[in-house]
Structure formats: C-alpha cells, structure tokens
CSV table of C-alpha atoms and ligand atoms in Angstrom, one decimal:
chain,number,residue,atom,x,y,z
A,10,UNK,CA,0.0,0.0,0.0
A,11,UNK,CA,2.8,2.4,0.9
A,12,UNK,CA,4.3,1.7,-2.5
A,13,UNK,CA,1.0,2.6,-4.2
A,14,UNK,CA,0.9,6.0,-2.4
A,15,UNK,CA,4.6,6.6,-3.3
A,16,UNK,CA,3.8,5.8,-7.0
A,17,UNK,CA,0.9,8.2,-7.0
A,18,UNK,CA,3.0,10.9,-5.2
A,19,UNK,CA,5.7,10.5,-7.9
A,20,UNK,CA,3.4,11.4,-10.7
A,21,UNK,CA,1.8,14.5,-9.1
A,22,UNK,CA,4.0,17.5,-9.9
A,23,UNK,CA,5.0,19.6,-6.9
A,24,UNK,CA,3.5,23.1,-6.6
A,25,UNK,CA,5.9,25.9,-7.3
A,26,UNK,CA,5.5,29.7,-7.3
A,27,UNK,CA,7.5,29.8,-10.5
A,28,UNK,CA,5.0,27.9,-12.6
A,29,UNK,CA,2.0,29.2,-14.4
A,30,UNK,CA,-1.3,27.4,-15.2
A,31,UNK,CA,-0.8,25.0,-18.1
A,32,UNK,CA,2.8,24.0,-17.5
A,33,UNK,CA,1.9,20.9,-15.5
A,34,UNK,CA,-0.3,19.4,-18.2
A,35,UNK,CA,-2.9,20.4,-20.7
A,36,UNK,CA,-5.1,17.4,-21.4
A,37,UNK,CA,-7.6,16.8,-24.2
A,38,UNK,CA,-10.3,14.1,-23.9
A,39,UNK,CA,-12.1,13.1,-27.0
A,40,UNK,CA,-15.3,11.4,-25.8
A,41,UNK,CA,-18.8,11.9,-24.6
A,42,UNK,CA,-22.0,11.4,-26.6
A,43,UNK,CA,-25.7,11.5,-25.9
A,44,UNK,CA,-25.7,8.3,-24.0
A,45,UNK,CA,-22.4,8.5,-22.2
A,46,UNK,CA,-21.3,11.6,-20.3
A,47,UNK,CA,-19.7,10.0,-17.2
A,48,UNK,CA,-16.7,8.4,-18.7
A,49,UNK,CA,-15.3,11.6,-20.3
A,50,UNK,CA,-16.0,13.5,-17.1
A,51,UNK,CA,-14.0,11.0,-15.0
A,52,UNK,CA,-11.1,11.0,-17.5
A,53,UNK,CA,-11.0,14.8,-17.5
A,54,UNK,CA,-11.5,15.5,-13.8
A,55,UNK,CA,-9.0,12.8,-12.7
A,56,UNK,CA,-6.4,14.4,-14.9
A,57,UNK,CA,-6.9,17.6,-12.8
A,58,UNK,CA,-6.9,15.7,-9.5
A,59,UNK,CA,-3.5,14.1,-10.2
A,60,UNK,CA,-1.9,17.4,-11.0
A,61,UNK,CA,-2.7,18.5,-14.6
A,62,UNK,CA,-3.6,22.2,-14.9
A,63,UNK,CA,-6.2,22.2,-17.8
A,64,UNK,CA,-8.6,19.6,-19.1
A,65,UNK,CA,-10.5,20.0,-22.3
A,66,UNK,CA,-13.3,17.7,-23.4
A,67,UNK,CA,-14.2,17.4,-27.1
A,68,UNK,CA,-17.6,15.8,-27.2
A,69,UNK,CA,-20.8,15.5,-29.1
A,70,UNK,CA,-23.0,18.5,-28.9
A,71,UNK,CA,-25.7,16.8,-26.9
A,72,UNK,CA,-23.2,15.7,-24.2
A,73,UNK,CA,-21.7,19.1,-23.6
A,74,UNK,CA,-24.2,20.8,-21.3
A,75,UNK,CA,-24.3,17.7,-19.1
A,76,UNK,CA,-20.5,17.5,-18.8
A,77,UNK,CA,-20.2,21.2,-18.2
A,78,UNK,CA,-22.6,21.0,-15.4
A,79,UNK,CA,-20.6,18.3,-13.6
A,80,UNK,CA,-17.7,20.7,-13.1
A,81,UNK,CA,-16.9,24.3,-13.8
A,82,UNK,CA,-13.2,23.3,-14.0
A,83,UNK,CA,-13.6,21.5,-17.3
A,84,UNK,CA,-13.4,23.2,-20.7
A,85,UNK,CA,-16.0,21.6,-22.9
A,86,UNK,CA,-16.1,21.8,-26.7
A,87,UNK,CA,-19.3,20.5,-28.4
A,88,UNK,CA,-17.6,19.8,-31.7
A,89,UNK,CA,-18.0,16.1,-32.6
A,90,UNK,CA,-21.6,16.4,-33.9
A,91,UNK,CA,-24.0,19.0,-35.1
A,92,UNK,CA,-27.6,19.6,-36.1
A,93,UNK,CA,-29.6,18.8,-39.3
A,94,UNK,CA,-32.7,20.8,-39.8
A,95,UNK,CA,-35.8,19.9,-41.7
A,96,UNK,CA,-38.1,22.8,-42.2
A,97,UNK,CA,-41.9,23.0,-41.6
A,98,UNK,CA,-44.3,22.5,-44.5
A,99,UNK,CA,-44.2,26.0,-45.8
A,100,UNK,CA,-40.4,25.7,-46.0
A,101,UNK,CA,-39.4,23.8,-49.2
A,102,UNK,CA,-35.8,23.5,-48.3
A,103,UNK,CA,-33.5,24.7,-45.7
A,104,UNK,CA,-29.8,24.3,-45.5
A,105,UNK,CA,-27.7,25.4,-42.6
A,106,UNK,CA,-24.0,25.2,-42.5
A,107,UNK,CA,-21.8,26.2,-39.6
A,108,UNK,CA,-19.3,28.8,-40.8
A,109,UNK,CA,-17.7,29.8,-37.6
A,110,UNK,CA,-18.7,27.8,-34.6
A,111,UNK,CA,-17.3,30.0,-31.9
A,112,UNK,CA,-19.3,33.0,-33.1
A,113,UNK,CA,-22.5,31.1,-33.6
A,114,UNK,CA,-22.6,32.4,-37.1
A,115,UNK,CA,-23.9,30.2,-39.9
A,116,UNK,CA,-24.5,30.4,-43.6
A,117,UNK,CA,-28.0,29.3,-44.5
A,118,UNK,CA,-30.5,29.2,-47.3
A,119,UNK,CA,-34.1,28.9,-46.7
A,120,UNK,CA,-36.5,28.5,-49.6
A,121,UNK,CA,-39.9,29.5,-48.3
A,122,UNK,CA,-43.2,30.4,-49.9
A,123,UNK,CA,-43.4,33.0,-51.0
A,124,UNK,CA,-39.7,34.1,-50.8
A,125,UNK,CA,-36.2,32.8,-50.8
A,126,UNK,CA,-33.8,34.0,-48.2
A,127,UNK,CA,-30.2,33.3,-47.7
A,128,UNK,CA,-27.4,34.9,-45.8
A,129,UNK,CA,-24.8,34.8,-43.1
A,130,UNK,CA,-26.0,35.4,-39.7
A,131,UNK,CA,-27.1,34.2,-36.4
A,132,UNK,CA,-29.0,30.9,-36.0
A,133,UNK,CA,-30.5,30.0,-32.7
A,134,UNK,CA,-31.7,26.5,-32.3
A,135,UNK,CA,-34.1,25.8,-29.5
A,136,UNK,CA,-36.0,22.6,-28.8
A,137,UNK,CA,-39.1,23.5,-30.7
A,138,UNK,CA,-38.0,26.3,-33.0
A,139,UNK,CA,-35.3,27.6,-35.2
A,140,UNK,CA,-34.6,31.3,-35.4
A,141,UNK,CA,-32.7,32.8,-38.3
A,142,UNK,CA,-31.6,36.4,-38.1
A,143,UNK,CA,-29.3,38.4,-40.2
A,144,UNK,CA,-28.5,42.0,-41.4
A,145,UNK,CA,-27.2,44.9,-39.4
A,146,UNK,CA,-28.3,45.3,-35.8
A,147,UNK,CA,-30.5,48.2,-36.9
A,148,UNK,CA,-32.2,46.5,-39.7
A,149,UNK,CA,-32.1,42.9,-38.8
A,150,UNK,CA,-34.4,40.4,-40.5
A,151,UNK,CA,-35.6,37.5,-38.5
A,152,UNK,CA,-37.7,34.4,-39.4
A,153,UNK,CA,-38.9,32.0,-36.9
A,154,UNK,CA,-39.6,28.4,-37.9
A,155,UNK,CA,-41.6,27.0,-35.0
A,156,UNK,CA,-42.3,23.6,-36.6
A,157,UNK,CA,-38.7,22.9,-37.8
A,158,UNK,CA,-37.5,19.4,-37.0
A,159,UNK,CA,-34.1,19.7,-35.5
A,160,UNK,CA,-32.2,16.4,-35.5
A,161,UNK,CA,-28.7,15.8,-34.2
A,162,UNK,CA,-26.2,14.3,-36.6
A,163,UNK,CA,-22.8,13.0,-36.3
A,164,UNK,CA,-21.1,13.8,-39.6
A,165,UNK,CA,-19.9,17.3,-38.5
A,166,UNK,CA,-17.6,18.3,-41.3
A,167,UNK,CA,-15.7,20.6,-39.0
A,168,UNK,CA,-15.0,18.1,-36.2
A,169,UNK,CA,-11.4,17.3,-37.1
A,170,UNK,CA,-10.6,20.9,-37.8
A,171,UNK,CA,-12.2,22.1,-34.5
A,172,UNK,CA,-10.0,19.7,-32.5
A,173,UNK,CA,-6.9,20.1,-34.7
A,174,UNK,CA,-6.7,23.8,-33.9
A,175,UNK,CA,-6.3,23.0,-30.2
A,176,UNK,CA,-3.7,20.3,-30.7
A,177,UNK,CA,-0.7,22.7,-30.6
A,178,UNK,CA,-1.8,23.6,-27.0
A,179,UNK,CA,-2.3,20.1,-25.7
A,180,UNK,CA,0.3,17.8,-24.1
A,181,UNK,CA,-1.7,14.6,-24.5
A,182,UNK,CA,-5.0,13.4,-25.9
A,183,UNK,CA,-7.2,10.7,-24.3
A,184,UNK,CA,-9.4,9.2,-27.1
A,185,UNK,CA,-12.5,7.1,-26.4
A,186,UNK,CA,-14.2,7.4,-23.1
A,187,UNK,CA,-18.0,7.4,-23.7
A,188,UNK,CA,-17.6,8.1,-27.4
A,189,UNK,CA,-20.2,5.5,-28.4
A,190,UNK,CA,-19.8,3.5,-31.6
A,191,UNK,CA,-21.5,5.5,-34.2
A,192,UNK,CA,-19.6,4.9,-37.4
A,193,UNK,CA,-19.7,8.5,-38.7
A,194,UNK,CA,-18.6,9.9,-35.4
A,195,UNK,CA,-15.8,7.4,-35.2
A,196,UNK,CA,-14.7,8.6,-38.7
A,197,UNK,CA,-14.3,12.1,-37.2
A,198,UNK,CA,-12.2,10.5,-34.4
A,199,UNK,CA,-10.1,8.7,-36.9
A,200,UNK,CA,-9.2,12.1,-38.4
A,201,UNK,CA,-8.4,13.5,-35.0
A,202,UNK,CA,-6.2,10.5,-34.2
A,203,UNK,CA,-4.3,11.0,-37.5
A,204,UNK,CA,-3.9,14.7,-37.0
A,205,UNK,CA,-2.5,14.0,-33.5
A,206,UNK,CA,-0.1,11.4,-34.8
A,207,UNK,CA,1.2,13.9,-37.4
A,208,UNK,CA,2.1,16.2,-34.6
A,209,UNK,CA,3.7,13.5,-32.4
A,210,UNK,CA,1.2,14.1,-29.6
A,211,UNK,CA,1.1,11.4,-27.0
A,212,UNK,CA,-2.3,9.6,-27.1
A,213,UNK,CA,-4.0,7.4,-24.6
A,214,UNK,CA,-6.7,5.2,-26.2
A,215,UNK,CA,-9.5,3.8,-24.1
A,216,UNK,CA,-13.1,2.4,-24.4
A,217,UNK,CA,-14.6,3.2,-27.8
A,218,UNK,CA,-11.3,4.5,-29.0
A,219,UNK,CA,-10.1,0.9,-28.6
A,220,UNK,CA,-13.2,-0.2,-30.6
A,221,UNK,CA,-12.0,2.0,-33.5
A,222,UNK,CA,-8.4,0.7,-33.2
A,223,UNK,CA,-9.7,-2.9,-33.1
A,224,UNK,CA,-11.5,-2.2,-36.5
A,225,UNK,CA,-8.4,-0.6,-37.9
A,226,UNK,CA,-5.2,-1.5,-36.0
A,227,UNK,CA,-3.1,0.2,-38.7
A,228,UNK,CA,-4.3,3.5,-37.2
A,229,UNK,CA,-2.0,3.0,-34.2
A,230,UNK,CA,0.5,0.5,-35.5
A,231,UNK,CA,4.0,1.6,-34.7
A,232,UNK,CA,3.1,4.8,-33.0
A,233,UNK,CA,5.2,4.7,-29.9
A,234,UNK,CA,3.6,7.8,-28.3
A,235,UNK,CA,0.5,5.8,-27.8
A,236,UNK,CA,-0.8,4.0,-24.7
A,237,UNK,CA,-3.7,1.6,-25.1
A,238,UNK,CA,-5.7,0.8,-21.9
A,239,UNK,CA,-7.9,-2.2,-22.6
A,240,UNK,CA,-10.1,-3.9,-20.0
A,241,UNK,CA,-10.7,-7.6,-20.2
A,242,UNK,CA,-13.2,-7.5,-23.1
A,243,UNK,CA,-11.3,-4.8,-25.0
A,244,UNK,CA,-8.1,-6.7,-24.7
A,245,UNK,CA,-9.7,-9.9,-26.0
A,246,UNK,CA,-11.1,-8.1,-29.1
A,247,UNK,CA,-7.9,-6.3,-29.8
A,248,UNK,CA,-5.9,-9.5,-29.4
A,249,UNK,CA,-8.1,-11.3,-31.9
A,250,UNK,CA,-8.0,-8.5,-34.4
A,251,UNK,CA,-4.2,-8.1,-34.2
A,252,UNK,CA,-2.9,-11.6,-33.5
A,253,UNK,CA,-5.8,-13.5,-35.0
A,254,UNK,CA,-6.6,-15.7,-32.1
A,255,UNK,CA,-8.0,-15.9,-28.5
A,256,UNK,CA,-6.0,-14.8,-25.5
A,257,UNK,CA,-3.8,-17.5,-23.8
A,258,UNK,CA,-5.1,-17.3,-20.3
A,259,UNK,CA,-2.2,-19.5,-19.0
A,260,UNK,CA,0.3,-16.7,-19.4
A,261,UNK,CA,-1.4,-13.3,-19.2
A,262,UNK,CA,1.8,-11.3,-19.1
A,263,UNK,CA,3.1,-12.9,-22.3
A,264,UNK,CA,-0.1,-11.9,-24.1
A,265,UNK,CA,0.4,-8.3,-23.2
A,266,UNK,CA,4.0,-8.4,-24.3
A,267,UNK,CA,3.1,-10.0,-27.6
A,268,UNK,CA,0.2,-7.7,-28.4
A,269,UNK,CA,2.5,-4.7,-27.8
A,270,UNK,CA,5.1,-6.2,-30.0
A,271,UNK,CA,2.6,-7.0,-32.8
A,272,UNK,CA,1.4,-3.4,-32.6
A,273,UNK,CA,5.0,-2.1,-33.1
A,274,UNK,CA,5.8,-1.5,-29.5
A,275,UNK,CA,2.8,0.6,-28.7
A,276,UNK,CA,2.4,0.5,-24.9
A,277,UNK,CA,-0.4,-1.7,-23.7
A,278,UNK,CA,-1.9,-1.4,-20.2
A,279,UNK,CA,-4.2,-4.4,-19.7
A,280,UNK,CA,-6.6,-3.5,-16.8
A,281,UNK,CA,-8.0,-6.2,-14.5
A,282,UNK,CA,-7.3,-7.6,-11.1
A,283,UNK,CA,-3.7,-7.0,-11.7
A,284,UNK,CA,-2.9,-4.3,-14.3
A,285,UNK,CA,-0.3,-5.4,-16.7
A,286,UNK,CA,1.8,-3.1,-18.8
A,287,UNK,CA,4.2,-3.7,-21.7
A,288,UNK,CA,6.0,-1.6,-24.2
A,289,UNK,CA,7.0,-4.6,-26.2
A,290,UNK,CA,10.5,-4.8,-24.6
A,291,UNK,CA,9.4,-5.9,-21.2
A,292,UNK,CA,6.2,-6.5,-19.3
A,293,UNK,CA,5.2,-6.0,-15.6
A,294,UNK,CA,2.2,-6.5,-13.4
A,295,UNK,CA,1.0,-3.7,-11.2
A,296,UNK,CA,-1.7,-3.3,-8.6
A,297,UNK,CA,-2.6,0.4,-8.8
A,298,UNK,CA,-5.6,0.6,-6.5
A,299,UNK,CA,-6.5,-1.0,-3.2
A,300,UNK,CA,-8.9,-3.8,-4.3
A,301,UNK,CA,-11.2,-3.1,-1.4
A,302,UNK,CA,-12.2,0.2,-3.0
A,303,UNK,CA,-14.3,-0.6,-6.1
A,304,UNK,CA,-15.3,3.1,-6.5
A,305,UNK,CA,-11.7,3.7,-7.7
A,306,UNK,CA,-11.9,0.9,-10.3
A,307,UNK,CA,-12.7,3.2,-13.2
A,308,UNK,CA,-10.8,2.7,-16.5
A,309,UNK,CA,-11.5,6.3,-17.3
A,310,UNK,CA,-9.6,7.3,-14.2
A,311,UNK,CA,-6.8,5.0,-15.1
A,312,UNK,CA,-6.4,6.8,-18.4
A,313,UNK,CA,-4.8,9.8,-16.9
A,314,UNK,CA,-2.2,8.1,-14.7
A,315,UNK,CA,-1.3,6.1,-17.8
A,316,UNK,CA,-0.2,9.3,-19.4
A,317,UNK,CA,2.1,10.2,-16.7
A,318,UNK,CA,3.7,6.9,-16.3
A,319,UNK,CA,3.9,5.3,-19.7
A,320,UNK,CA,3.7,8.1,-22.3
A,321,UNK,CA,6.7,10.3,-23.0
A,322,UNK,CA,6.9,13.5,-20.9
A,323,UNK,CA,5.1,16.6,-22.3
A,324,UNK,CA,7.1,18.9,-24.5
A,325,UNK,CA,8.5,22.0,-22.7
A,326,UNK,CA,6.2,24.9,-22.5
B,423,NAX,N1,-20.2,6.5,-17.3
B,423,NAX,C1,-20.0,6.3,-18.7
B,423,NAX,O1,-20.3,7.3,-19.4
B,423,NAX,C2,-19.5,5.1,-19.2
B,423,NAX,C3,-19.6,4.8,-20.5
B,423,NAX,N2,-19.1,3.7,-21.1
B,423,NAX,C4,-19.5,3.4,-22.4
B,423,NAX,O2,-20.4,2.4,-22.4
B,423,NAX,C5,-20.3,1.7,-23.7
B,423,NAX,C6,-20.3,0.2,-23.5
B,423,NAX,O3,-19.2,-0.1,-22.7
B,423,NAX,P1,-18.9,-1.6,-22.1
B,423,NAX,O4,-17.8,-1.5,-21.1
B,423,NAX,O5,-20.2,-2.1,-21.7
B,423,NAX,O6,-18.3,-2.3,-23.4
B,423,NAX,P2,-18.6,-3.7,-24.1
B,423,NAX,O7,-19.7,-3.6,-25.0
B,423,NAX,O8,-17.3,-4.1,-24.6
B,423,NAX,O9,-19.0,-4.7,-22.9
B,423,NAX,C7,-18.0,-5.2,-22.1
B,423,NAX,C8,-18.7,-6.4,-21.3
B,423,NAX,O10,-17.6,-7.1,-20.7
B,423,NAX,C9,-17.9,-7.3,-19.3
B,423,NAX,N3,-16.7,-7.4,-18.6
B,423,NAX,C10,-15.9,-6.4,-18.2
B,423,NAX,N4,-14.8,-6.8,-17.5
B,423,NAX,C11,-14.9,-8.2,-17.5
B,423,NAX,C12,-14.1,-9.2,-17.0
B,423,NAX,N5,-13.0,-9.0,-16.3
B,423,NAX,N6,-14.5,-10.5,-17.2
B,423,NAX,C13,-15.6,-10.8,-17.9
B,423,NAX,N7,-16.4,-9.8,-18.4
B,423,NAX,C14,-16.1,-8.5,-18.2
B,423,NAX,C15,-18.8,-6.2,-18.9
B,423,NAX,O11,-19.6,-6.5,-17.8
B,423,NAX,C16,-19.6,-5.9,-20.2
B,423,NAX,O12,-20.8,-6.7,-20.2
B,423,NAX,C17,-19.1,2.2,-24.4
B,423,NAX,O13,-19.6,3.1,-25.4
B,423,NAX,C18,-18.4,3.0,-23.4
B,423,NAX,O14,-17.7,4.1,-23.9
B,423,NAX,C19,-18.3,2.7,-20.3
B,423,NAX,O15,-16.9,3.0,-20.5
B,423,NAX,C20,-18.6,2.7,-18.8
B,423,NAX,C21,-18.8,4.1,-18.2
B,424,ATP,N1,-11.1,-8.1,-10.8
B,424,ATP,C1,-10.6,-7.0,-10.3
B,424,ATP,N2,-10.2,-6.9,-9.0
B,424,ATP,C2,-9.7,-5.8,-8.6
B,424,ATP,N3,-9.6,-4.6,-9.3
B,424,ATP,C3,-10.0,-4.6,-10.5
B,424,ATP,C4,-10.5,-5.8,-11.1
B,424,ATP,N4,-10.8,-5.5,-12.4
B,424,ATP,C5,-10.5,-4.3,-12.6
B,424,ATP,N5,-9.9,-3.7,-11.5
B,424,ATP,C6,-9.4,-2.3,-11.3
B,424,ATP,O1,-10.3,-1.4,-12.1
B,424,ATP,C7,-9.5,-0.7,-13.0
B,424,ATP,C8,-10.3,-0.5,-14.3
B,424,ATP,O2,-10.6,-1.8,-14.9
B,424,ATP,P1,-12.0,-2.1,-15.6
B,424,ATP,O3,-11.9,-3.5,-16.0
B,424,ATP,O4,-13.1,-1.7,-14.7
B,424,ATP,O5,-11.9,-1.1,-16.8
B,424,ATP,P2,-13.0,-0.4,-17.6
B,424,ATP,O6,-14.1,-1.3,-17.9
B,424,ATP,O7,-12.3,0.3,-18.8
B,424,ATP,O8,-13.5,0.8,-16.7
B,424,ATP,P3,-14.7,1.8,-16.9
B,424,ATP,O9,-15.6,1.3,-17.9
B,424,ATP,O10,-15.3,2.0,-15.6
B,424,ATP,O11,-14.1,3.1,-17.5
B,424,ATP,C9,-8.3,-1.6,-13.3
B,424,ATP,O12,-7.2,-0.8,-13.7
B,424,ATP,C10,-8.0,-2.2,-11.9
B,424,ATP,O13,-7.3,-1.3,-11.1
C-alpha cells in the first residue's frame, strides 16, 4: 500500500510559485455522446486531480451541457456532432452550414413560400423552434420556424478541424471514453487521431477509441507515443484483431507483451485484477488501487495516470 501511495506521489507535480497554469499538463479528452457523459468526465477530472492544470473535453453536442454541469473546471467543446434541420411544411428547403462555430454564425439558405432568403447570420436552435436572423443590428431580419424538425447528426464536417486547432496547445490526448460506436462519429475521431499522430502528440486510447483501433489496427500501428488501456473484453477483441486468435489465459503477461510487439511497441496497459503493462520490450504486473475500494476501479480514471507513467513527458512549454 505504501508503494502505491509513493507511486501516486511521484506522478503528481509539486506546486511551485514559479510555474503558471498549463505547465503541468494540458489534457484533451475526445469522448462523450448523448448516452455516455460520465466516462469523459472521469477522465478529464481525474487528470486535474492528479496534478494537470487544464482539461479540455471534445464531445458530441448533446453531451456538452451535461459534462459542463458536472464541473466548472472543465473546458467543454461540443464539436463532434451538429444539427440537421428539416423545415416545416411552408419551407421547401433549408440548408444550414456552420461557418464559424465559436461566433454562432452560420450560412444558410431557406427557400420558403413566398420568398427565398439566404445569408450569413445568427442561427439560434431551441428545442421547438429555429430562429434565423441576419442583417445589421439596426435593420435585422428574422424568421422563426416553429415547426422545424431539428435532429442531431454525427457527420460534423468541422469536427477534425475544430479539435486540430487545439492540438498545438495540448500535451496529451485521451481518445475514447464514452464516445459511443456511431460509425460516422468514429470517422471524425479517426481524423483527429491521424492529426494528433502527425504532430507527435502522446495519445491514450481507451473504451470506444479501442473499438476503433480494433476495427483498424493500422491507425495506431508503430506509433510509440500511444498507450492503449484495454479492459478484459477490449483486450480480447484487440488481441483477436491483431494476433488472429484468442487470449492464452495461462500466461497473461506474455499476451500483453506479444500484443504490444505486434502493434509495433505501442504501450499496452491491460486492466484487471492486476494491471499489466508492456512496451514490447518488457512486461510487468502492477496493482494500482487497493482492491477493497471498487469506486476507484474506473478505467476512465486509469487513463490519466497512464499518461504520466507510460507516455513520454510533455514537451517543454
Ligand atoms: N459512465 C459512462 O459514461 C461510461 C460509458 N461507457 C461506455 O459504455 C459503452 C459500453 O461499454 P462496455 O464497457 O459495456 O463495453 P462492451 O460492450 O465491450 O462490454 C463489455 C462487457 O464485458 C464485461 N466485462 C468487463 N470486465 C470483464 C471481466 N473482467 N470479465 C468478464 N467480463 C467482463 C462487462 O460486464 C460488459 O458486459 C461504451 O460506449 C463506453 O464508452 C463505459 O466506458 C462505462 C462508463
Ligand atoms: N477483478 C478486479 N479486481 C480488482 N480490481 C480490478 C478488477 N478488475 C479491474 N480492477 C481495477 O479497475 C480498473 C479498471 O478496470 P476495468 O476492467 O473496470 O476497466 P474499464 O471497464 O475500462 O472501466 P470503466 O468502464 O469504468 O471506465 C483496473 O485498472 C483495476 O485497477
């Protein structure tokens, strides 16, 4: 137990009057959808609790208000999905494209009877109505479409770009907690993963991020700045996808070592009764948490300590 506390102490940076906010870790979490908001929250908040300074969550639009309400400490970007609008009967066609997300400005074209309007302006989407307004503040035109059907969609064309512009400011990205398995949304995440790799950013892949990697192991193959944190089921699926067979339960450590090697020395942290970690060179078994405390047994929580222990240190700020 004393060893466990010492291990945790070692990864928490000491406070110093010389440091400014951000130097001890700027973390990005890519996760959170309509169904799952807890997992990205735990990943983001546990990063702060073990010493990181800033935690950003990049999530689906519907998850953002929920995650924000859990903690004012988190910076939440609702960028992984958007809205599609079908107008009421008197509107023959309506097309709304986000032009500059941060300013809430959209380009749109509404073909209504008896007129056609198009422009660049403010679009406010409420549960039962869509409000379009444009023009100068003095002569603004506004149409309200109370019967518009507003549906969430996951093929946000801007998602990769929206996350990519934050990448230079982040030290590490955690991909997957509570993402869900929507194919189109995972396609966005694939783009984010590739953009992060191109910049050499350390990546921790967990939960549905592992689902994506299991479908396409080449995405992570040979990227040594990656740490995968599979639980029992996720490890089994990944093992089958990469090594083509079931896990040999007689020698668990060897399976972690060989999976890491087969992935080109990507670090694998296999979670379970004893967490096992390998970088393809060597493997070891660890017991992170006191086993009598199940509340701590959250893979999403493990994601952050994984960064500090297994991923390379953050670049100097
Ligand atoms: N609070 C949240 O927002 C959470 C969201 N999550 C999301 O929930 C969705 C489904 O995740 P699941 O974890 O159910 O994934 P899976 O659909 O892979 O199911 C895993 C199954 O394996 C079982 N299992 C786990 N450990 C096992 C062990 N050692 N031996 C035998 N069986 C074992 C579990 O009971 C579960 O039925 C994902 O989209 C994920 O992102 C989960 O990560 C849990 C937390
Ligand atoms: N059988 C077990 N006995 C004791 N501790 C365990 C056991 N299984 C898991 N743990 C602990 O829980 C941690 C998370 O593992 P778990 O299998 O719950 O991952 P997970 O499913 O990804 O978690 P979550 O879905 O909650 O994010 C492990 O790192 C380990 O510390």
